[in-house]
JSON list of C-alpha atoms in Angstrom, two decimals:
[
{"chain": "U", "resi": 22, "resn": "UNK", "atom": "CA", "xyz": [4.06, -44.72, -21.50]},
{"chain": "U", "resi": 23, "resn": "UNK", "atom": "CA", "xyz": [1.36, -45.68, -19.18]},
{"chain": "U", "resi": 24, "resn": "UNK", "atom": "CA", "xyz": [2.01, -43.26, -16.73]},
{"chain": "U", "resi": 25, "resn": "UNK", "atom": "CA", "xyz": [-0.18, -39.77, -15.56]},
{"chain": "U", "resi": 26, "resn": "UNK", "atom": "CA", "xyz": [0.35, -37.02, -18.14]},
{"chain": "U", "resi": 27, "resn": "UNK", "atom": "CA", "xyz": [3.55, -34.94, -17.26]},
{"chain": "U", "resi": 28, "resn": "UNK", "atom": "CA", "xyz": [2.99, -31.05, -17.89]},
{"chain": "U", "resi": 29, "resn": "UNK", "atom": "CA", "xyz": [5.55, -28.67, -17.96]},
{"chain": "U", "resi": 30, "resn": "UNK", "atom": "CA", "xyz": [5.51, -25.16, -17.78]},
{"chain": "U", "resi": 31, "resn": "UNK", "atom": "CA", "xyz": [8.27, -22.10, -16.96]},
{"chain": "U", "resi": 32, "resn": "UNK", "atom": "CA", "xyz": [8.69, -18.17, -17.32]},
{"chain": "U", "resi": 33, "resn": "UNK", "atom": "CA", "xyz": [11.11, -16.29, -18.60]},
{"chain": "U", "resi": 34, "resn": "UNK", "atom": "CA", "xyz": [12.37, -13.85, -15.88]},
{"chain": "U", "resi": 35, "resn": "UNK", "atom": "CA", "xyz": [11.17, -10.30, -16.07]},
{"chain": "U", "resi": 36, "resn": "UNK", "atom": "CA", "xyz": [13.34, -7.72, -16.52]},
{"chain": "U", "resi": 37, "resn": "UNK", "atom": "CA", "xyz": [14.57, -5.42, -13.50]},
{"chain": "U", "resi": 38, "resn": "UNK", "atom": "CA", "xyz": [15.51, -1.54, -13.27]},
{"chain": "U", "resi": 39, "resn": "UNK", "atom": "CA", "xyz": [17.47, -0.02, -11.20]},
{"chain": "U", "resi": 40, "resn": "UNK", "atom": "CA", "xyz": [18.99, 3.90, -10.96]},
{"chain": "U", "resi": 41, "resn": "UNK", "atom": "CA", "xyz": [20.90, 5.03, -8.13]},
{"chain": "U", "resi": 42, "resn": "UNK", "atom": "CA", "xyz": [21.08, 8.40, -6.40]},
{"chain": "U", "resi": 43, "resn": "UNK", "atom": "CA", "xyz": [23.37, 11.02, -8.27]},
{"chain": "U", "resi": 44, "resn": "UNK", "atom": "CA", "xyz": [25.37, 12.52, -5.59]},
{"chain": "U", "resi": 45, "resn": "UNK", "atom": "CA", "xyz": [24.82, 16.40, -5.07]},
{"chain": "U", "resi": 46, "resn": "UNK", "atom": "CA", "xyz": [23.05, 18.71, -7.58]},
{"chain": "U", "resi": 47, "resn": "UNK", "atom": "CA", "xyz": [23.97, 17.71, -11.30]},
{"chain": "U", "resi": 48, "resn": "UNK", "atom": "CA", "xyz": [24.97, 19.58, -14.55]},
{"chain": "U", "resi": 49, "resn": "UNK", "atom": "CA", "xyz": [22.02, 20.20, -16.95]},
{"chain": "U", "resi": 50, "resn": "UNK", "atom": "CA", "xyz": [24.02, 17.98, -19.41]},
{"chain": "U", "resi": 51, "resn": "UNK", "atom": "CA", "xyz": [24.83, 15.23, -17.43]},
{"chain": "U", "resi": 52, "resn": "UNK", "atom": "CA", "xyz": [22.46, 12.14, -17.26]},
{"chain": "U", "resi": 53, "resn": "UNK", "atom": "CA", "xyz": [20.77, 9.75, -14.83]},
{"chain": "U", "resi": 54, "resn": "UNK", "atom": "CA", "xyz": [22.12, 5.83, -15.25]},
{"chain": "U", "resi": 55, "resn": "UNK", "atom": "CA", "xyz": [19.43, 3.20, -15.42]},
{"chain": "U", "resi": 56, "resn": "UNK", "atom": "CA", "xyz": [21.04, -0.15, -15.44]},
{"chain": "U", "resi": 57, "resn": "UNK", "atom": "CA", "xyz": [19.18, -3.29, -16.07]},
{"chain": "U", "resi": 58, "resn": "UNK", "atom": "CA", "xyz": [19.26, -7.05, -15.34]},
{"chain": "U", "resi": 59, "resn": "UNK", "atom": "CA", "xyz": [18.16, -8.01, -19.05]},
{"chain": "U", "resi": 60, "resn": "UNK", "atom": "CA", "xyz": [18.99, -7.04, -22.34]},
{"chain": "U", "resi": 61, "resn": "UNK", "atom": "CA", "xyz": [16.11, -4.10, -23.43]},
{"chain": "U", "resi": 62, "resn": "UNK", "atom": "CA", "xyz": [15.69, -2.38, -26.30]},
{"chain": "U", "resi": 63, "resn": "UNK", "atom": "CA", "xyz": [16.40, 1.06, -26.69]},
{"chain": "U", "resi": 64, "resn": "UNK", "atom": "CA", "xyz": [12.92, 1.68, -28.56]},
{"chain": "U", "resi": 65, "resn": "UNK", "atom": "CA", "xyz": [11.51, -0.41, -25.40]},
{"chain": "U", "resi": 66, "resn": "UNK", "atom": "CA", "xyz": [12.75, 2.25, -22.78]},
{"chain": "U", "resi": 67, "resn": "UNK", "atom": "CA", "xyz": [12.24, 4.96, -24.75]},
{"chain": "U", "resi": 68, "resn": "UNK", "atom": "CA", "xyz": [8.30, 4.22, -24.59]},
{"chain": "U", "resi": 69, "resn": "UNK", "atom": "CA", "xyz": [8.36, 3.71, -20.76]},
{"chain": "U", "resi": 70, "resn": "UNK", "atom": "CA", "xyz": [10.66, 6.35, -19.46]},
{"chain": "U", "resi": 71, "resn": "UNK", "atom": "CA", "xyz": [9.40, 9.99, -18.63]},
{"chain": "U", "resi": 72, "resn": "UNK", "atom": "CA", "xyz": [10.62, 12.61, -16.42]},
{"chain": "U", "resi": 73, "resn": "UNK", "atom": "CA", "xyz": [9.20, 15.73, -14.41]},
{"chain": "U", "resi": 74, "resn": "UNK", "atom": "CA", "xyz": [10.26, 18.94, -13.17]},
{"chain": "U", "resi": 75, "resn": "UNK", "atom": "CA", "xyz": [9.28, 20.09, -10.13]},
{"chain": "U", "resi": 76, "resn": "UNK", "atom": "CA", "xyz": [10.14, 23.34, -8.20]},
{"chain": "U", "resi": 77, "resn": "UNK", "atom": "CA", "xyz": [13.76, 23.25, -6.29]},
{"chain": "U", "resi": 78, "resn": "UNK", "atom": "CA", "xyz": [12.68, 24.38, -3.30]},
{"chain": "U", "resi": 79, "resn": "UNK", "atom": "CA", "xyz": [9.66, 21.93, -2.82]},
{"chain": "U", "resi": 80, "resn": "UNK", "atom": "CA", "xyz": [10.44, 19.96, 0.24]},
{"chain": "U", "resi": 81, "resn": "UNK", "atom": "CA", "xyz": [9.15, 16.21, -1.69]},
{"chain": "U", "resi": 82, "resn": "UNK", "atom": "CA", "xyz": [11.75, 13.11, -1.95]},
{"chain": "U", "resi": 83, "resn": "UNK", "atom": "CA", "xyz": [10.11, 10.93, -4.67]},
{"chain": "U", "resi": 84, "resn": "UNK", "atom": "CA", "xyz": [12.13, 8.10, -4.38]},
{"chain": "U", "resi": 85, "resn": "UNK", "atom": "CA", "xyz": [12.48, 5.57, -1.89]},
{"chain": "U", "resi": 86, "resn": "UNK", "atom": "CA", "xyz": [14.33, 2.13, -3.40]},
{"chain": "U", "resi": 87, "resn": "UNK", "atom": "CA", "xyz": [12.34, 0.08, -0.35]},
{"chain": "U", "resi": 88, "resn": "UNK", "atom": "CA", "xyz": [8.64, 1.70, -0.83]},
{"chain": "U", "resi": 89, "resn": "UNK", "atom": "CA", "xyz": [5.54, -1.26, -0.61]},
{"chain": "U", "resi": 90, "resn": "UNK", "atom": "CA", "xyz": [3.82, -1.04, -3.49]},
{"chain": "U", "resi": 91, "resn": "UNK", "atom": "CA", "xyz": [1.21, 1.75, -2.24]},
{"chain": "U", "resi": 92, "resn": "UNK", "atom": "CA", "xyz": [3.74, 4.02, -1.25]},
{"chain": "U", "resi": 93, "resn": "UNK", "atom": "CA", "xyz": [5.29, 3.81, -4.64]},
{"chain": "U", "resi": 94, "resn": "UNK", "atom": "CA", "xyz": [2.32, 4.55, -6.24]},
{"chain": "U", "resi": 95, "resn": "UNK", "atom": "CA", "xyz": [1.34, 7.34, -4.33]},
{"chain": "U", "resi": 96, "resn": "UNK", "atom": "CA", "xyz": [5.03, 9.06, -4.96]},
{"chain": "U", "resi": 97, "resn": "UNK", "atom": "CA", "xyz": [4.93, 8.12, -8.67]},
{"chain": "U", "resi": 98, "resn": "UNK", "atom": "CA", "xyz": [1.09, 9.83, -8.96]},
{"chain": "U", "resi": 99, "resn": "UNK", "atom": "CA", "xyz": [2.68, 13.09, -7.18]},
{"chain": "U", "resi": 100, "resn": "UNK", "atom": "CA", "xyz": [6.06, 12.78, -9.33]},
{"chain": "U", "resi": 101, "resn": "UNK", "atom": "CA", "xyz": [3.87, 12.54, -12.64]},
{"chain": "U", "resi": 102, "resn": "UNK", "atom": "CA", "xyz": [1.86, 15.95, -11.03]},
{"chain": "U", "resi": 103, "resn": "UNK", "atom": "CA", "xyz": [5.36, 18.22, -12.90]},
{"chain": "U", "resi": 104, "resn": "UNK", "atom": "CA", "xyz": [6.01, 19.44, -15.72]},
{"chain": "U", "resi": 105, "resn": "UNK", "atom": "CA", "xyz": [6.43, 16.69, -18.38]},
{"chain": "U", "resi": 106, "resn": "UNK", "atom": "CA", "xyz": [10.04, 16.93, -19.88]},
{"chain": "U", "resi": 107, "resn": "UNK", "atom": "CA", "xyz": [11.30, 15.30, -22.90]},
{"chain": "U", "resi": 108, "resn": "UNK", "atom": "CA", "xyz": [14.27, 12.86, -22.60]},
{"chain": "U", "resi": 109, "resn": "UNK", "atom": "CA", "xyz": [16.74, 11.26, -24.69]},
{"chain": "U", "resi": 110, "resn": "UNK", "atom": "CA", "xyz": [17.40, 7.79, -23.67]},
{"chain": "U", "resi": 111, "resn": "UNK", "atom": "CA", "xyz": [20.87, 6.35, -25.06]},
{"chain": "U", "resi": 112, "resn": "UNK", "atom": "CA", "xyz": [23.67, 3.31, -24.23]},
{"chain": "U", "resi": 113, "resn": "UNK", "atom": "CA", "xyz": [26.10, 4.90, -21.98]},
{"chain": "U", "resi": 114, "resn": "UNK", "atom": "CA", "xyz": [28.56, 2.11, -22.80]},
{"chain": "U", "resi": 115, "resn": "UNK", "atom": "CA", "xyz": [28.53, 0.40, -26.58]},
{"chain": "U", "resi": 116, "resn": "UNK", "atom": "CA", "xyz": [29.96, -2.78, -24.51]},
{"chain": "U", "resi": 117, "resn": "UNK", "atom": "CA", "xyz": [27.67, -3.11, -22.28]},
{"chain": "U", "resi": 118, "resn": "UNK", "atom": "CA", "xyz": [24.02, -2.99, -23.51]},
{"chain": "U", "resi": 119, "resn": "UNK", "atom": "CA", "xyz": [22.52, -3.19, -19.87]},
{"chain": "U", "resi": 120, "resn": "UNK", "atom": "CA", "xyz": [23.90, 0.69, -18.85]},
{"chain": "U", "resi": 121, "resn": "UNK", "atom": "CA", "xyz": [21.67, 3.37, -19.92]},
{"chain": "U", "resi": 122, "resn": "UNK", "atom": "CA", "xyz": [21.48, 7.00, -19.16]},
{"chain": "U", "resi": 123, "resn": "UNK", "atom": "CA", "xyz": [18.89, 9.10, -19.39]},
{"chain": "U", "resi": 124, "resn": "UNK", "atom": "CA", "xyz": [19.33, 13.37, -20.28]},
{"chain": "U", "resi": 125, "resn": "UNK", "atom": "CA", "xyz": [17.28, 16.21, -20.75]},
{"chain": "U", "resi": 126, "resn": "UNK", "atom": "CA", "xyz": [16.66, 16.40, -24.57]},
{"chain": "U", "resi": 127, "resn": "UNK", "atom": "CA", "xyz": [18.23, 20.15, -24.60]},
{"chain": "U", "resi": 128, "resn": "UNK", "atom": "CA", "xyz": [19.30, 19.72, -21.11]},
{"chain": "U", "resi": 129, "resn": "UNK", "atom": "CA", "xyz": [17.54, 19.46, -17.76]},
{"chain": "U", "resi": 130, "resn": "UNK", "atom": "CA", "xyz": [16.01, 22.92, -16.62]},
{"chain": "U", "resi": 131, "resn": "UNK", "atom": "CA", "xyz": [18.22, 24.24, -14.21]},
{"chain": "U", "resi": 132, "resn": "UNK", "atom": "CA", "xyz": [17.25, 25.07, -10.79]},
{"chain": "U", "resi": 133, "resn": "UNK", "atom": "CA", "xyz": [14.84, 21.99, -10.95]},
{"chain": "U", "resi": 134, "resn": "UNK", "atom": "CA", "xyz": [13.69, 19.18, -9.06]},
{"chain": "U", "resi": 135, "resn": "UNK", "atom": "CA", "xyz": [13.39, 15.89, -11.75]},
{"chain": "U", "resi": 136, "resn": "UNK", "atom": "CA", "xyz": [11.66, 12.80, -11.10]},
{"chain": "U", "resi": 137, "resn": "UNK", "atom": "CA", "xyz": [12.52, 9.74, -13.61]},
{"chain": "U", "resi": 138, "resn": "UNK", "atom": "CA", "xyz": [10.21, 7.35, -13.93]},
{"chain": "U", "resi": 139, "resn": "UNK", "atom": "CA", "xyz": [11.16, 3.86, -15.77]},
{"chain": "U", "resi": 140, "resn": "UNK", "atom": "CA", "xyz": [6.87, 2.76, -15.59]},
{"chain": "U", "resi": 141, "resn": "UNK", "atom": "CA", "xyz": [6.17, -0.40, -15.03]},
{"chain": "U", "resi": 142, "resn": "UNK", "atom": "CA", "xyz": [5.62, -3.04, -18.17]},
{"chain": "U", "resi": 143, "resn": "UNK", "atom": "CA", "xyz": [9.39, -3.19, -19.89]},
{"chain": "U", "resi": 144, "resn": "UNK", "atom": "CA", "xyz": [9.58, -5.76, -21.82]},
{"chain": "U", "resi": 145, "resn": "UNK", "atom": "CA", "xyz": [13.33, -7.52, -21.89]},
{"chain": "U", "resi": 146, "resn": "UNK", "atom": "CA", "xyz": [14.11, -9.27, -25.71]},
{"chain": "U", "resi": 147, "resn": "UNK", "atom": "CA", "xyz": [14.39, -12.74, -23.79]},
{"chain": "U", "resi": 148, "resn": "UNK", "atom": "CA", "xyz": [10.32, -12.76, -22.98]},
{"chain": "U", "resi": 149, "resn": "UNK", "atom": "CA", "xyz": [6.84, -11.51, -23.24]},
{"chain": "U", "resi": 150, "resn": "UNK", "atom": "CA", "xyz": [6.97, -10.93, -19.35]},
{"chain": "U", "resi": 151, "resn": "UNK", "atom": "CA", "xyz": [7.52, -6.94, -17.94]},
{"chain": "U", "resi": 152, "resn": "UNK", "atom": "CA", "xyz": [8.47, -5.70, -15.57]},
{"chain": "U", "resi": 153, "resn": "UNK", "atom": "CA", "xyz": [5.88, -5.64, -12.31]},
{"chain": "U", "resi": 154, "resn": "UNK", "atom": "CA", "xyz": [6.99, -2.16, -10.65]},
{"chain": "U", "resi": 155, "resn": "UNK", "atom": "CA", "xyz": [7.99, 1.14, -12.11]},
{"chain": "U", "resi": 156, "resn": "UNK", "atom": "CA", "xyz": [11.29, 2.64, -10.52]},
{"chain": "U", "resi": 157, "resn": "UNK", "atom": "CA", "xyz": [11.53, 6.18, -9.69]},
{"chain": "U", "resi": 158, "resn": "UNK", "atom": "CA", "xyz": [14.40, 8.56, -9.13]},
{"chain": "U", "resi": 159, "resn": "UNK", "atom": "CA", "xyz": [14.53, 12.34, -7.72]},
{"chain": "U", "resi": 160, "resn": "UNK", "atom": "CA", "xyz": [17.52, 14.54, -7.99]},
{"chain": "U", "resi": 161, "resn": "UNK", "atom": "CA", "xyz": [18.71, 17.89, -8.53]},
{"chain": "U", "resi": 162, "resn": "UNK", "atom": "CA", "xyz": [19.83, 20.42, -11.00]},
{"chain": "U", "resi": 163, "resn": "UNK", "atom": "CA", "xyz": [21.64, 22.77, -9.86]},
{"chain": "U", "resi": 164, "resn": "UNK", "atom": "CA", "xyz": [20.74, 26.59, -10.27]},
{"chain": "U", "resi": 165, "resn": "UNK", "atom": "CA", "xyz": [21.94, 29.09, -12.33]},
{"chain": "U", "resi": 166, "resn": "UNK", "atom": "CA", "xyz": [25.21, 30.95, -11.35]},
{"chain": "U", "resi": 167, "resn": "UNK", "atom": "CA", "xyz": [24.91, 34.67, -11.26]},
{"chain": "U", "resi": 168, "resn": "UNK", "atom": "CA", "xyz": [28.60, 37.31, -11.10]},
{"chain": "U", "resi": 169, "resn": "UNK", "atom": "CA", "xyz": [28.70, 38.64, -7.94]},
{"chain": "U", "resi": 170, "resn": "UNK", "atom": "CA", "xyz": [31.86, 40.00, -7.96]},
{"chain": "U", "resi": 171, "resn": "UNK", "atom": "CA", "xyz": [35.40, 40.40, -10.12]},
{"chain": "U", "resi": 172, "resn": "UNK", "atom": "CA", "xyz": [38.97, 40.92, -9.60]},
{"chain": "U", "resi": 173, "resn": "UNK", "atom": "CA", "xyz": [39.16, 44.33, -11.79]},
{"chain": "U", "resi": 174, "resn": "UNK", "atom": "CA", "xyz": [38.21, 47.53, -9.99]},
{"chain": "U", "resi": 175, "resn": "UNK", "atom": "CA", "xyz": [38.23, 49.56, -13.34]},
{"chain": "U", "resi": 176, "resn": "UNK", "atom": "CA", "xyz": [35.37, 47.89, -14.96]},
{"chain": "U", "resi": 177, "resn": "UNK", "atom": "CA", "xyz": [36.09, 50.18, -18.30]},
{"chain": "U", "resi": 178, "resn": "UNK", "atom": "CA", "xyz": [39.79, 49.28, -18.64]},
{"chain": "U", "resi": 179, "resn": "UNK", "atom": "CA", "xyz": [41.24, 45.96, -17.04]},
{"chain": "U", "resi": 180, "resn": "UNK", "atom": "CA", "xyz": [44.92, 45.09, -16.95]},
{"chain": "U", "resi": 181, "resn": "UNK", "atom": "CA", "xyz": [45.76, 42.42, -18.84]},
{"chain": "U", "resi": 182, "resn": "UNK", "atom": "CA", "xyz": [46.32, 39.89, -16.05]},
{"chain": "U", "resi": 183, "resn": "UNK", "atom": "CA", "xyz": [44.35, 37.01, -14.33]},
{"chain": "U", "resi": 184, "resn": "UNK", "atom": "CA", "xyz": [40.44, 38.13, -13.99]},
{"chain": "U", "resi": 185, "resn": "UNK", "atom": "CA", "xyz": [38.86, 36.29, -11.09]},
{"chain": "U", "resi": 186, "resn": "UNK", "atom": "CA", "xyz": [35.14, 36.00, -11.42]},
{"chain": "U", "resi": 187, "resn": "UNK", "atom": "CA", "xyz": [33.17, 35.41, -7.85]},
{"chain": "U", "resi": 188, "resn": "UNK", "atom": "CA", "xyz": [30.33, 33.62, -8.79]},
{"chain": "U", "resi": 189, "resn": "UNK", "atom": "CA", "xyz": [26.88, 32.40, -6.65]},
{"chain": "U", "resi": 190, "resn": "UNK", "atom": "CA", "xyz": [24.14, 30.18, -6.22]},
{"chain": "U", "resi": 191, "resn": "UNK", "atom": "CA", "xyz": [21.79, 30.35, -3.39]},
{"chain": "U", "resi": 192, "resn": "UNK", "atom": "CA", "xyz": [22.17, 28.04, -0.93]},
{"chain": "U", "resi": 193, "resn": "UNK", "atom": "CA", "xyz": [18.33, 27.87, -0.41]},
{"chain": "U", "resi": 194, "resn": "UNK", "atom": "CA", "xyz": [17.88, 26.53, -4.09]},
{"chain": "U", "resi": 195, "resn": "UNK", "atom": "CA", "xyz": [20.07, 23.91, -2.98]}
]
């Protein structure tokens, strides 16, 4: 072959994040769902994920899917200003190795504001290439419950019946 030299070159496609807004307050059990476009190891995530509490009431929304790239990293700076929380990251399907949910190792403190961050750099198995942007998301745990009120006006003695407890959150922590 007499011809010019032929080159070739390619990347492997770097991995993507996503999580999606829990809708309402949650549990301090339940979990926030990362799912990805690439197979990532557990052990990879682990390393990049982190989370933040933040006070309830604090009027700050963290997360906004569209944000340019300054924007992003002026909300990630102020979620990473909380206090650090320790997660457990975990399948959340043995069939499908791309759904992932993150939890509060011990559980989320309630009455919170939490900010999970995926930071930027996962690695997928197929290639050396991470991803570009981290992904943020902001939710919720709701507060404690306190008794306001019961169904037995003899608090000493009760009849043995159906006890209805009237319980309360404040709307404000909402």
């Amino acid at each position: 072959y007499a011809g010019e030299e032929l080159v070739w070159s390619f990347e492997t496609p770097r991995p993507e994040v996503w999580m999606y807004d829990p809708i309402g307050p949650l549990a301090r059990d339940e979990g926030v769902t990362i799912d990805t476009s690439a197979d990532i190891s557990l052990g990879e995530l682990r390393r990049r994920v982190r989370a933040y509490a933040h006070p309830l009431r604090q009027e700050r929304d963290f997360s906004e899917p569209e944000a340019d790239d300054a924007t992003l990293d002026a909300r990630v700076t102020a979620a990473r200003r909380g206090r650090p929380i320790a997660v457990e990251v975990a399948r959340s399907d043995p069939d499908n190795s791309d759904a992932i949910v993150v939890r509060g190792r011990g559980g989320w403190p309630a009455g919170m504001r939490i900010a999970v961050i995926v930071e930027a750099g996962v690695r997928a198995r197929s290639g050396p290439l991470g991803s570009l942007r981290p992904v943020l998301q902001e939710f919720a745990i709701a507060a404690p419950q306190h008794v306001v009120g019961e169904s037995c006006e003899d608090r000493s003695a009760c009849e043995i019946r159906p006890l209805v407890l009237s319980m309360w959150t404040r709307l404000s922590e909402l």
